[in-house]
Amino acid sequence: MRAILLAAGMGTRLRPLTLDTPKSLVKVNKKPMLETQIEFLREKGINEIIVVTGYLSEKFEYLKDKYGVKLVHNDKYDIYNNIYTMSLVKEYLPDSYVIDADVYLHNNFIDENIDKSTYFSGYKEGFKDEWILEFDAENKVHGIRVGNEKGYILCGVSYWNEQDGKIIVERLEEAINSDDFENLYWDDIVKDNIDMLDIRIKKISSDDCFEIDSLEDLNKVNEYILSLDYEDRKA
């Protein structure tokens, strides 16, 4: 088992913080988000970690010595969506976690004994244009749609077993070779081939992880952490 951390994006909505710091290295709870992810993975015995960089790639070099991660550079980070980023590391996908590096993991829900392909998902409300999971009573995912309501959404953390990983790699290669992928995300490959895959949803708490996509998101999470600290001091 390994992990792929997607950290190529520019994080324009987090400027000015991201003018000289990659989005995934912005600190939340006094630590870069990416370092928290790496440490949680290592806590669960997942030590083969591939970080795909792009914007300000030189800022990630210290992670090789500190954690022993492998760095893969996407030199087209400012041209394509993350489908191209994933195509650069597709050989690692079977039996791998995939984590968006702009996700702050507040609790370590990584499952080292997992065997089914799984989307980890928290119930969210008041969102806009998020990817909503549709699933049955056995938690088997049968659809993904984009919506503006409430529900269990893609939270940027998933696991892909050998069988499903190989199917996704084949479809990913087809998309890249078609030269018609500029507007696709790698999750589109899953969405468009979901009938061929055996995916489960693992429900997590809504405050187990947070996507940090803007300064507003960052401020909300920092306020949440401060409120927890205040409650701890009161206790």
JSON list of C-alpha atoms in Angstrom, two decimals:
[
{"chain": "A", "resi": 1, "resn": "MET", "atom": "CA", "xyz": [0.00, 0.00, 0.00]},
{"chain": "A", "resi": 2, "resn": "ARG", "atom": "CA", "xyz": [1.19, 3.48, -0.87]},
{"chain": "A", "resi": 3, "resn": "ALA", "atom": "CA", "xyz": [-0.14, 7.04, -1.16]},
{"chain": "A", "resi": 4, "resn": "ILE", "atom": "CA", "xyz": [-0.20, 9.64, -3.91]},
{"chain": "A", "resi": 5, "resn": "LEU", "atom": "CA", "xyz": [-0.48, 13.25, -2.76]},
{"chain": "A", "resi": 6, "resn": "LEU", "atom": "CA", "xyz": [-1.57, 15.72, -5.44]},
{"chain": "A", "resi": 7, "resn": "ALA", "atom": "CA", "xyz": [0.18, 19.01, -4.76]},
{"chain": "A", "resi": 8, "resn": "ALA", "atom": "CA", "xyz": [0.69, 20.66, -8.15]},
{"chain": "A", "resi": 9, "resn": "GLY", "atom": "CA", "xyz": [-1.90, 23.45, -7.98]},
{"chain": "A", "resi": 10, "resn": "MET", "atom": "CA", "xyz": [-1.23, 27.18, -7.76]},
{"chain": "A", "resi": 11, "resn": "GLY", "atom": "CA", "xyz": [-3.76, 28.07, -5.06]},
{"chain": "A", "resi": 12, "resn": "THR", "atom": "CA", "xyz": [-4.65, 31.45, -6.52]},
{"chain": "A", "resi": 13, "resn": "ARG", "atom": "CA", "xyz": [-7.61, 31.92, -4.14]},
{"chain": "A", "resi": 14, "resn": "LEU", "atom": "CA", "xyz": [-5.19, 31.71, -1.21]},
{"chain": "A", "resi": 15, "resn": "ARG", "atom": "CA", "xyz": [-3.09, 34.65, -2.33]},
{"chain": "A", "resi": 16, "resn": "PRO", "atom": "CA", "xyz": [-1.14, 36.45, -0.96]},
{"chain": "A", "resi": 17, "resn": "LEU", "atom": "CA", "xyz": [-0.18, 33.40, 1.15]},
{"chain": "A", "resi": 18, "resn": "THR", "atom": "CA", "xyz": [0.57, 31.36, -1.96]},
{"chain": "A", "resi": 19, "resn": "LEU", "atom": "CA", "xyz": [2.69, 33.95, -3.71]},
{"chain": "A", "resi": 20, "resn": "ASP", "atom": "CA", "xyz": [5.76, 32.29, -2.19]},
{"chain": "A", "resi": 21, "resn": "THR", "atom": "CA", "xyz": [4.31, 29.17, -0.55]},
{"chain": "A", "resi": 22, "resn": "PRO", "atom": "CA", "xyz": [2.60, 26.24, -2.31]},
{"chain": "A", "resi": 23, "resn": "LYS", "atom": "CA", "xyz": [-1.01, 25.81, -1.31]},
{"chain": "A", "resi": 24, "resn": "SER", "atom": "CA", "xyz": [-0.38, 22.45, 0.35]},
{"chain": "A", "resi": 25, "resn": "LEU", "atom": "CA", "xyz": [2.41, 23.89, 2.51]},
{"chain": "A", "resi": 26, "resn": "VAL", "atom": "CA", "xyz": [0.20, 26.60, 3.99]},
{"chain": "A", "resi": 27, "resn": "LYS", "atom": "CA", "xyz": [0.06, 25.98, 7.73]},
{"chain": "A", "resi": 28, "resn": "VAL", "atom": "CA", "xyz": [-3.11, 24.87, 9.48]},
{"chain": "A", "resi": 29, "resn": "ASN", "atom": "CA", "xyz": [-2.92, 24.17, 13.20]},
{"chain": "A", "resi": 30, "resn": "LYS", "atom": "CA", "xyz": [0.75, 25.27, 13.13]},
{"chain": "A", "resi": 31, "resn": "LYS", "atom": "CA", "xyz": [1.85, 22.72, 10.52]},
{"chain": "A", "resi": 32, "resn": "PRO", "atom": "CA", "xyz": [1.83, 22.56, 6.70]},
{"chain": "A", "resi": 33, "resn": "MET", "atom": "CA", "xyz": [-1.23, 20.61, 5.54]},
{"chain": "A", "resi": 34, "resn": "LEU", "atom": "CA", "xyz": [0.91, 18.24, 3.49]},
{"chain": "A", "resi": 35, "resn": "GLU", "atom": "CA", "xyz": [3.10, 17.38, 6.46]},
{"chain": "A", "resi": 36, "resn": "THR", "atom": "CA", "xyz": [0.04, 16.49, 8.51]},
{"chain": "A", "resi": 37, "resn": "GLN", "atom": "CA", "xyz": [-1.08, 14.14, 5.73]},
{"chain": "A", "resi": 38, "resn": "ILE", "atom": "CA", "xyz": [2.35, 12.50, 5.52]},
{"chain": "A", "resi": 39, "resn": "GLU", "atom": "CA", "xyz": [2.57, 12.04, 9.28]},
{"chain": "A", "resi": 40, "resn": "PHE", "atom": "CA", "xyz": [-0.92, 10.50, 9.46]},
{"chain": "A", "resi": 41, "resn": "LEU", "atom": "CA", "xyz": [-0.03, 8.07, 6.67]},
{"chain": "A", "resi": 42, "resn": "ARG", "atom": "CA", "xyz": [3.21, 7.08, 8.38]},
{"chain": "A", "resi": 43, "resn": "GLU", "atom": "CA", "xyz": [1.35, 6.58, 11.66]},
{"chain": "A", "resi": 44, "resn": "LYS", "atom": "CA", "xyz": [-0.68, 3.89, 9.84]},
{"chain": "A", "resi": 45, "resn": "GLY", "atom": "CA", "xyz": [2.43, 2.24, 8.38]},
{"chain": "A", "resi": 46, "resn": "ILE", "atom": "CA", "xyz": [2.09, 3.73, 4.87]},
{"chain": "A", "resi": 47, "resn": "ASN", "atom": "CA", "xyz": [5.63, 4.85, 4.10]},
{"chain": "A", "resi": 48, "resn": "GLU", "atom": "CA", "xyz": [5.75, 4.79, 0.29]},
{"chain": "A", "resi": 49, "resn": "ILE", "atom": "CA", "xyz": [4.49, 8.28, -0.45]},
{"chain": "A", "resi": 50, "resn": "ILE", "atom": "CA", "xyz": [4.61, 10.01, -3.83]},
{"chain": "A", "resi": 51, "resn": "VAL", "atom": "CA", "xyz": [4.08, 13.78, -3.90]},
{"chain": "A", "resi": 52, "resn": "VAL", "atom": "CA", "xyz": [3.27, 15.30, -7.29]},
{"chain": "A", "resi": 53, "resn": "THR", "atom": "CA", "xyz": [4.45, 18.89, -7.38]},
{"chain": "A", "resi": 54, "resn": "GLY", "atom": "CA", "xyz": [4.05, 21.72, -9.86]},
{"chain": "A", "resi": 55, "resn": "TYR", "atom": "CA", "xyz": [3.86, 25.33, -8.71]},
{"chain": "A", "resi": 56, "resn": "LEU", "atom": "CA", "xyz": [6.93, 26.34, -6.64]},
{"chain": "A", "resi": 57, "resn": "SER", "atom": "CA", "xyz": [8.21, 22.75, -6.83]},
{"chain": "A", "resi": 58, "resn": "GLU", "atom": "CA", "xyz": [11.52, 23.65, -5.20]},
{"chain": "A", "resi": 59, "resn": "LYS", "atom": "CA", "xyz": [9.70, 24.35, -1.93]},
{"chain": "A", "resi": 60, "resn": "PHE", "atom": "CA", "xyz": [8.97, 20.62, -1.53]},
{"chain": "A", "resi": 61, "resn": "GLU", "atom": "CA", "xyz": [12.58, 19.42, -1.69]},
{"chain": "A", "resi": 62, "resn": "TYR", "atom": "CA", "xyz": [13.01, 19.32, 2.09]},
{"chain": "A", "resi": 63, "resn": "LEU", "atom": "CA", "xyz": [10.34, 16.63, 2.33]},
{"chain": "A", "resi": 64, "resn": "LYS", "atom": "CA", "xyz": [12.69, 14.07, 0.77]},
{"chain": "A", "resi": 65, "resn": "ASP", "atom": "CA", "xyz": [15.11, 14.27, 3.70]},
{"chain": "A", "resi": 66, "resn": "LYS", "atom": "CA", "xyz": [12.50, 14.84, 6.38]},
{"chain": "A", "resi": 67, "resn": "TYR", "atom": "CA", "xyz": [10.08, 12.05, 5.39]},
{"chain": "A", "resi": 68, "resn": "GLY", "atom": "CA", "xyz": [11.69, 10.07, 2.59]},
{"chain": "A", "resi": 69, "resn": "VAL", "atom": "CA", "xyz": [8.94, 10.85, 0.08]},
{"chain": "A", "resi": 70, "resn": "LYS", "atom": "CA", "xyz": [9.32, 10.60, -3.69]},
{"chain": "A", "resi": 71, "resn": "LEU", "atom": "CA", "xyz": [8.76, 13.82, -5.62]},
{"chain": "A", "resi": 72, "resn": "VAL", "atom": "CA", "xyz": [7.37, 13.84, -9.17]},
{"chain": "A", "resi": 73, "resn": "HIS", "atom": "CA", "xyz": [7.19, 17.17, -10.99]},
{"chain": "A", "resi": 74, "resn": "ASN", "atom": "CA", "xyz": [4.33, 18.23, -13.26]},
{"chain": "A", "resi": 75, "resn": "ASP", "atom": "CA", "xyz": [5.72, 20.95, -15.52]},
{"chain": "A", "resi": 76, "resn": "LYS", "atom": "CA", "xyz": [2.27, 21.56, -17.04]},
{"chain": "A", "resi": 77, "resn": "TYR", "atom": "CA", "xyz": [0.57, 22.38, -13.72]},
{"chain": "A", "resi": 78, "resn": "ASP", "atom": "CA", "xyz": [-0.62, 25.72, -15.10]},
{"chain": "A", "resi": 79, "resn": "ILE", "atom": "CA", "xyz": [-2.12, 24.21, -18.28]},
{"chain": "A", "resi": 80, "resn": "TYR", "atom": "CA", "xyz": [-4.17, 21.13, -17.34]},
{"chain": "A", "resi": 81, "resn": "ASN", "atom": "CA", "xyz": [-6.40, 20.02, -14.49]},
{"chain": "A", "resi": 82, "resn": "ASN", "atom": "CA", "xyz": [-5.31, 17.25, -12.13]},
{"chain": "A", "resi": 83, "resn": "ILE", "atom": "CA", "xyz": [-6.07, 14.50, -14.66]},
{"chain": "A", "resi": 84, "resn": "TYR", "atom": "CA", "xyz": [-2.65, 15.24, -16.16]},
{"chain": "A", "resi": 85, "resn": "THR", "atom": "CA", "xyz": [-1.06, 15.25, -12.71]},
{"chain": "A", "resi": 86, "resn": "MET", "atom": "CA", "xyz": [-2.48, 11.78, -12.07]},
{"chain": "A", "resi": 87, "resn": "SER", "atom": "CA", "xyz": [-1.33, 10.52, -15.46]},
{"chain": "A", "resi": 88, "resn": "LEU", "atom": "CA", "xyz": [2.27, 11.18, -14.42]},
{"chain": "A", "resi": 89, "resn": "VAL", "atom": "CA", "xyz": [2.00, 8.75, -11.49]},
{"chain": "A", "resi": 90, "resn": "LYS", "atom": "CA", "xyz": [-0.61, 6.33, -12.83]},
{"chain": "A", "resi": 91, "resn": "GLU", "atom": "CA", "xyz": [1.62, 3.28, -12.30]},
{"chain": "A", "resi": 92, "resn": "TYR", "atom": "CA", "xyz": [1.36, 3.86, -8.54]},
{"chain": "A", "resi": 93, "resn": "LEU", "atom": "CA", "xyz": [-2.44, 4.03, -8.44]},
{"chain": "A", "resi": 94, "resn": "PRO", "atom": "CA", "xyz": [-3.37, 0.34, -7.84]},
{"chain": "A", "resi": 95, "resn": "ASP", "atom": "CA", "xyz": [-3.39, -0.32, -4.07]},
{"chain": "A", "resi": 96, "resn": "SER", "atom": "CA", "xyz": [-2.92, 3.34, -3.26]},
{"chain": "A", "resi": 97, "resn": "TYR", "atom": "CA", "xyz": [-4.48, 6.19, -1.36]},
{"chain": "A", "resi": 98, "resn": "VAL", "atom": "CA", "xyz": [-4.98, 9.39, -3.34]},
{"chain": "A", "resi": 99, "resn": "ILE", "atom": "CA", "xyz": [-5.17, 12.59, -1.33]},
{"chain": "A", "resi": 100, "resn": "ASP", "atom": "CA", "xyz": [-5.61, 16.16, -2.54]},
{"chain": "A", "resi": 101, "resn": "ALA", "atom": "CA", "xyz": [-2.83, 18.04, -0.82]},
{"chain": "A", "resi": 102, "resn": "ASP", "atom": "CA", "xyz": [-5.03, 21.07, -0.11]},
{"chain": "A", "resi": 103, "resn": "VAL", "atom": "CA", "xyz": [-7.08, 19.05, 2.39]},
{"chain": "A", "resi": 104, "resn": "TYR", "atom": "CA", "xyz": [-6.47, 19.57, 6.09]},
{"chain": "A", "resi": 105, "resn": "LEU", "atom": "CA", "xyz": [-6.85, 16.29, 7.95]},
{"chain": "A", "resi": 106, "resn": "HIS", "atom": "CA", "xyz": [-8.03, 17.11, 11.45]},
{"chain": "A", "resi": 107, "resn": "ASN", "atom": "CA", "xyz": [-8.30, 13.48, 12.55]},
{"chain": "A", "resi": 108, "resn": "ASN", "atom": "CA", "xyz": [-6.47, 10.41, 11.31]},
{"chain": "A", "resi": 109, "resn": "PHE", "atom": "CA", "xyz": [-9.15, 8.25, 9.69]},
{"chain": "A", "resi": 110, "resn": "ILE", "atom": "CA", "xyz": [-6.71, 6.52, 7.30]},
{"chain": "A", "resi": 111, "resn": "ASP", "atom": "CA", "xyz": [-7.46, 2.78, 7.27]},
{"chain": "A", "resi": 112, "resn": "GLU", "atom": "CA", "xyz": [-4.39, 0.61, 6.74]},
{"chain": "A", "resi": 113, "resn": "ASN", "atom": "CA", "xyz": [-6.46, -2.59, 6.51]},
{"chain": "A", "resi": 114, "resn": "ILE", "atom": "CA", "xyz": [-8.77, -1.46, 3.73]},
{"chain": "A", "resi": 115, "resn": "ASP", "atom": "CA", "xyz": [-9.42, -3.74, 0.75]},
{"chain": "A", "resi": 116, "resn": "LYS", "atom": "CA", "xyz": [-12.32, -2.14, -1.15]},
{"chain": "A", "resi": 117, "resn": "SER", "atom": "CA", "xyz": [-11.90, 0.97, -3.26]},
{"chain": "A", "resi": 118, "resn": "THR", "atom": "CA", "xyz": [-13.30, 3.69, -1.04]},
{"chain": "A", "resi": 119, "resn": "TYR", "atom": "CA", "xyz": [-14.22, 7.36, -1.02]},
{"chain": "A", "resi": 120, "resn": "PHE", "atom": "CA", "xyz": [-13.92, 8.82, 2.48]},
{"chain": "A", "resi": 121, "resn": "SER", "atom": "CA", "xyz": [-16.72, 11.32, 2.77]},
{"chain": "A", "resi": 122, "resn": "GLY", "atom": "CA", "xyz": [-18.23, 13.65, 5.32]},
{"chain": "A", "resi": 123, "resn": "TYR", "atom": "CA", "xyz": [-21.74, 15.05, 5.26]},
{"chain": "A", "resi": 124, "resn": "LYS", "atom": "CA", "xyz": [-21.68, 18.72, 4.30]},
{"chain": "A", "resi": 125, "resn": "GLU", "atom": "CA", "xyz": [-24.26, 21.47, 3.87]},
{"chain": "A", "resi": 126, "resn": "GLY", "atom": "CA", "xyz": [-24.31, 24.86, 2.21]},
{"chain": "A", "resi": 127, "resn": "PHE", "atom": "CA", "xyz": [-21.82, 24.03, -0.51]},
{"chain": "A", "resi": 128, "resn": "LYS", "atom": "CA", "xyz": [-21.70, 25.01, -4.16]},
{"chain": "A", "resi": 129, "resn": "ASP", "atom": "CA", "xyz": [-20.66, 22.91, -7.15]},
{"chain": "A", "resi": 130, "resn": "GLU", "atom": "CA", "xyz": [-19.36, 19.98, -5.11]},
{"chain": "A", "resi": 131, "resn": "TRP", "atom": "CA", "xyz": [-19.15, 16.36, -6.23]},
{"chain": "A", "resi": 132, "resn": "ILE", "atom": "CA", "xyz": [-21.92, 14.46, -4.44]},
{"chain": "A", "resi": 133, "resn": "LEU", "atom": "CA", "xyz": [-21.75, 10.70, -3.92]},
{"chain": "A", "resi": 134, "resn": "GLU", "atom": "CA", "xyz": [-24.80, 8.53, -4.62]},
{"chain": "A", "resi": 135, "resn": "PHE", "atom": "CA", "xyz": [-24.79, 5.15, -2.87]},
{"chain": "A", "resi": 136, "resn": "ASP", "atom": "CA", "xyz": [-27.08, 2.32, -1.80]},
{"chain": "A", "resi": 137, "resn": "ALA", "atom": "CA", "xyz": [-27.93, 0.77, 1.57]},
{"chain": "A", "resi": 138, "resn": "GLU", "atom": "CA", "xyz": [-24.72, -1.29, 1.46]},
{"chain": "A", "resi": 139, "resn": "ASN", "atom": "CA", "xyz": [-22.68, 1.90, 0.91]},
{"chain": "A", "resi": 140, "resn": "LYS", "atom": "CA", "xyz": [-21.79, 0.92, -2.66]},
{"chain": "A", "resi": 141, "resn": "VAL", "atom": "CA", "xyz": [-21.27, 4.04, -4.76]},
{"chain": "A", "resi": 142, "resn": "HIS", "atom": "CA", "xyz": [-23.30, 3.99, -7.97]},
{"chain": "A", "resi": 143, "resn": "GLY", "atom": "CA", "xyz": [-23.09, 7.60, -9.07]},
{"chain": "A", "resi": 144, "resn": "ILE", "atom": "CA", "xyz": [-21.33, 10.93, -8.71]},
{"chain": "A", "resi": 145, "resn": "ARG", "atom": "CA", "xyz": [-22.92, 14.24, -9.61]},
{"chain": "A", "resi": 146, "resn": "VAL", "atom": "CA", "xyz": [-22.13, 17.90, -9.17]},
{"chain": "A", "resi": 147, "resn": "GLY", "atom": "CA", "xyz": [-24.64, 19.84, -7.09]},
{"chain": "A", "resi": 148, "resn": "ASN", "atom": "CA", "xyz": [-25.36, 22.73, -4.76]},
{"chain": "A", "resi": 149, "resn": "GLU", "atom": "CA", "xyz": [-27.23, 21.06, -1.96]},
{"chain": "A", "resi": 150, "resn": "LYS", "atom": "CA", "xyz": [-26.41, 18.89, 1.04]},
{"chain": "A", "resi": 151, "resn": "GLY", "atom": "CA", "xyz": [-25.00, 15.40, 1.13]},
{"chain": "A", "resi": 152, "resn": "TYR", "atom": "CA", "xyz": [-21.89, 13.28, 1.25]},
{"chain": "A", "resi": 153, "resn": "ILE", "atom": "CA", "xyz": [-19.28, 14.84, -1.01]},
{"chain": "A", "resi": 154, "resn": "LEU", "atom": "CA", "xyz": [-15.83, 14.02, -2.31]},
{"chain": "A", "resi": 155, "resn": "CYS", "atom": "CA", "xyz": [-13.48, 15.16, 0.43]},
{"chain": "A", "resi": 156, "resn": "GLY", "atom": "CA", "xyz": [-10.20, 14.61, -1.40]},
{"chain": "A", "resi": 157, "resn": "VAL", "atom": "CA", "xyz": [-9.29, 11.30, 0.24]},
{"chain": "A", "resi": 158, "resn": "SER", "atom": "CA", "xyz": [-9.80, 7.96, -1.50]},
{"chain": "A", "resi": 159, "resn": "TYR", "atom": "CA", "xyz": [-8.30, 4.47, -1.72]},
{"chain": "A", "resi": 160, "resn": "TRP", "atom": "CA", "xyz": [-8.07, 2.33, -4.88]},
{"chain": "A", "resi": 161, "resn": "ASN", "atom": "CA", "xyz": [-7.44, -1.39, -4.80]},
{"chain": "A", "resi": 162, "resn": "GLU", "atom": "CA", "xyz": [-5.51, -3.34, -7.42]},
{"chain": "A", "resi": 163, "resn": "GLN", "atom": "CA", "xyz": [-8.48, -4.27, -9.62]},
{"chain": "A", "resi": 164, "resn": "ASP", "atom": "CA", "xyz": [-10.15, -0.87, -9.75]},
{"chain": "A", "resi": 165, "resn": "GLY", "atom": "CA", "xyz": [-6.82, 0.93, -9.93]},
{"chain": "A", "resi": 166, "resn": "LYS", "atom": "CA", "xyz": [-5.88, -0.95, -13.11]},
{"chain": "A", "resi": 167, "resn": "ILE", "atom": "CA", "xyz": [-9.23, -0.15, -14.74]},
{"chain": "A", "resi": 168, "resn": "ILE", "atom": "CA", "xyz": [-8.84, 3.54, -13.92]},
{"chain": "A", "resi": 169, "resn": "VAL", "atom": "CA", "xyz": [-5.29, 3.55, -15.30]},
{"chain": "A", "resi": 170, "resn": "GLU", "atom": "CA", "xyz": [-6.51, 2.09, -18.61]},
{"chain": "A", "resi": 171, "resn": "ARG", "atom": "CA", "xyz": [-9.27, 4.68, -18.93]},
{"chain": "A", "resi": 172, "resn": "LEU", "atom": "CA", "xyz": [-6.91, 7.45, -17.86]},
{"chain": "A", "resi": 173, "resn": "GLU", "atom": "CA", "xyz": [-4.46, 6.49, -20.61]},
{"chain": "A", "resi": 174, "resn": "GLU", "atom": "CA", "xyz": [-7.28, 6.50, -23.16]},
{"chain": "A", "resi": 175, "resn": "ALA", "atom": "CA", "xyz": [-8.34, 9.99, -22.10]},
{"chain": "A", "resi": 176, "resn": "ILE", "atom": "CA", "xyz": [-4.81, 11.40, -22.22]},
{"chain": "A", "resi": 177, "resn": "ASN", "atom": "CA", "xyz": [-4.11, 9.80, -25.61]},
{"chain": "A", "resi": 178, "resn": "SER", "atom": "CA", "xyz": [-7.32, 11.27, -27.01]},
{"chain": "A", "resi": 179, "resn": "ASP", "atom": "CA", "xyz": [-5.94, 14.81, -26.57]},
{"chain": "A", "resi": 180, "resn": "ASP", "atom": "CA", "xyz": [-9.39, 15.85, -25.36]},
{"chain": "A", "resi": 181, "resn": "PHE", "atom": "CA", "xyz": [-8.82, 16.07, -21.61]},
{"chain": "A", "resi": 182, "resn": "GLU", "atom": "CA", "xyz": [-8.12, 19.76, -20.98]},
{"chain": "A", "resi": 183, "resn": "ASN", "atom": "CA", "xyz": [-11.31, 20.29, -18.96]},
{"chain": "A", "resi": 184, "resn": "LEU", "atom": "CA", "xyz": [-11.31, 16.95, -17.13]},
{"chain": "A", "resi": 185, "resn": "TYR", "atom": "CA", "xyz": [-10.40, 16.14, -13.54]},
{"chain": "A", "resi": 186, "resn": "TRP", "atom": "CA", "xyz": [-9.11, 12.71, -12.66]},
{"chain": "A", "resi": 187, "resn": "ASP", "atom": "CA", "xyz": [-12.33, 12.04, -10.74]},
{"chain": "A", "resi": 188, "resn": "ASP", "atom": "CA", "xyz": [-14.15, 12.38, -14.08]},
{"chain": "A", "resi": 189, "resn": "ILE", "atom": "CA", "xyz": [-12.52, 9.10, -15.10]},
{"chain": "A", "resi": 190, "resn": "VAL", "atom": "CA", "xyz": [-14.09, 7.43, -12.08]},
{"chain": "A", "resi": 191, "resn": "LYS", "atom": "CA", "xyz": [-17.47, 9.12, -12.59]},
{"chain": "A", "resi": 192, "resn": "ASP", "atom": "CA", "xyz": [-17.67, 8.16, -16.25]},
{"chain": "A", "resi": 193, "resn": "ASN", "atom": "CA", "xyz": [-16.72, 4.52, -15.64]},
{"chain": "A", "resi": 194, "resn": "ILE", "atom": "CA", "xyz": [-18.39, 3.92, -12.30]},
{"chain": "A", "resi": 195, "resn": "ASP", "atom": "CA", "xyz": [-20.38, 0.90, -13.53]},
{"chain": "A", "resi": 196, "resn": "MET", "atom": "CA", "xyz": [-17.09, -0.94, -14.07]},
{"chain": "A", "resi": 197, "resn": "LEU", "atom": "CA", "xyz": [-15.82, -0.22, -10.56]},
{"chain": "A", "resi": 198, "resn": "ASP", "atom": "CA", "xyz": [-16.63, -1.55, -7.09]},
{"chain": "A", "resi": 199, "resn": "ILE", "atom": "CA", "xyz": [-16.45, 1.51, -4.84]},
{"chain": "A", "resi": 200, "resn": "ARG", "atom": "CA", "xyz": [-17.65, 2.00, -1.28]},
{"chain": "A", "resi": 201, "resn": "ILE", "atom": "CA", "xyz": [-18.24, 5.12, 0.76]},
{"chain": "A", "resi": 202, "resn": "LYS", "atom": "CA", "xyz": [-16.66, 5.34, 4.20]},
{"chain": "A", "resi": 203, "resn": "LYS", "atom": "CA", "xyz": [-18.59, 7.95, 6.17]},
{"chain": "A", "resi": 204, "resn": "ILE", "atom": "CA", "xyz": [-16.43, 10.19, 8.32]},
{"chain": "A", "resi": 205, "resn": "SER", "atom": "CA", "xyz": [-17.29, 13.07, 10.59]},
{"chain": "A", "resi": 206, "resn": "SER", "atom": "CA", "xyz": [-17.88, 16.39, 8.88]},
{"chain": "A", "resi": 207, "resn": "ASP", "atom": "CA", "xyz": [-15.03, 17.87, 10.93]},
{"chain": "A", "resi": 208, "resn": "ASP", "atom": "CA", "xyz": [-12.52, 15.10, 10.21]},
{"chain": "A", "resi": 209, "resn": "CYS", "atom": "CA", "xyz": [-11.18, 16.96, 7.19]},
{"chain": "A", "resi": 210, "resn": "PHE", "atom": "CA", "xyz": [-11.57, 20.33, 5.49]},
{"chain": "A", "resi": 211, "resn": "GLU", "atom": "CA", "xyz": [-10.75, 21.47, 1.98]},
{"chain": "A", "resi": 212, "resn": "ILE", "atom": "CA", "xyz": [-8.73, 24.69, 2.12]},
{"chain": "A", "resi": 213, "resn": "ASP", "atom": "CA", "xyz": [-9.48, 26.34, -1.20]},
{"chain": "A", "resi": 214, "resn": "SER", "atom": "CA", "xyz": [-9.67, 30.00, -0.21]},
{"chain": "A", "resi": 215, "resn": "LEU", "atom": "CA", "xyz": [-8.71, 32.47, 2.49]},
{"chain": "A", "resi": 216, "resn": "GLU", "atom": "CA", "xyz": [-12.28, 32.20, 3.75]},
{"chain": "A", "resi": 217, "resn": "ASP", "atom": "CA", "xyz": [-11.90, 28.41, 4.12]},
{"chain": "A", "resi": 218, "resn": "LEU", "atom": "CA", "xyz": [-8.62, 28.87, 5.97]},
{"chain": "A", "resi": 219, "resn": "ASN", "atom": "CA", "xyz": [-10.07, 31.43, 8.35]},
{"chain": "A", "resi": 220, "resn": "LYS", "atom": "CA", "xyz": [-13.07, 29.21, 9.14]},
{"chain": "A", "resi": 221, "resn": "VAL", "atom": "CA", "xyz": [-10.84, 26.24, 9.97]},
{"chain": "A", "resi": 222, "resn": "ASN", "atom": "CA", "xyz": [-8.53, 28.35, 12.12]},
{"chain": "A", "resi": 223, "resn": "GLU", "atom": "CA", "xyz": [-11.55, 29.69, 14.01]},
{"chain": "A", "resi": 224, "resn": "TYR", "atom": "CA", "xyz": [-12.80, 26.13, 14.50]},
{"chain": "A", "resi": 225, "resn": "ILE", "atom": "CA", "xyz": [-9.44, 25.00, 15.89]},
{"chain": "A", "resi": 226, "resn": "LEU", "atom": "CA", "xyz": [-9.29, 28.01, 18.21]},
{"chain": "A", "resi": 227, "resn": "SER", "atom": "CA", "xyz": [-12.78, 27.19, 19.50]},
{"chain": "A", "resi": 228, "resn": "LEU", "atom": "CA", "xyz": [-11.64, 23.65, 20.34]},
{"chain": "A", "resi": 229, "resn": "ASP", "atom": "CA", "xyz": [-8.59, 25.00, 22.15]},
{"chain": "A", "resi": 230, "resn": "TYR", "atom": "CA", "xyz": [-10.85, 27.36, 24.12]},
{"chain": "A", "resi": 231, "resn": "GLU", "atom": "CA", "xyz": [-13.15, 24.51, 25.13]},
{"chain": "A", "resi": 232, "resn": "ASP", "atom": "CA", "xyz": [-10.13, 22.44, 26.22]},
{"chain": "A", "resi": 233, "resn": "ARG", "atom": "CA", "xyz": [-8.86, 25.30, 28.39]},
{"chain": "A", "resi": 234, "resn": "LYS", "atom": "CA", "xyz": [-12.29, 25.70, 29.98]},
{"chain": "A", "resi": 235, "resn": "ALA", "atom": "CA", "xyz": [-12.39, 22.00, 30.80]}
]
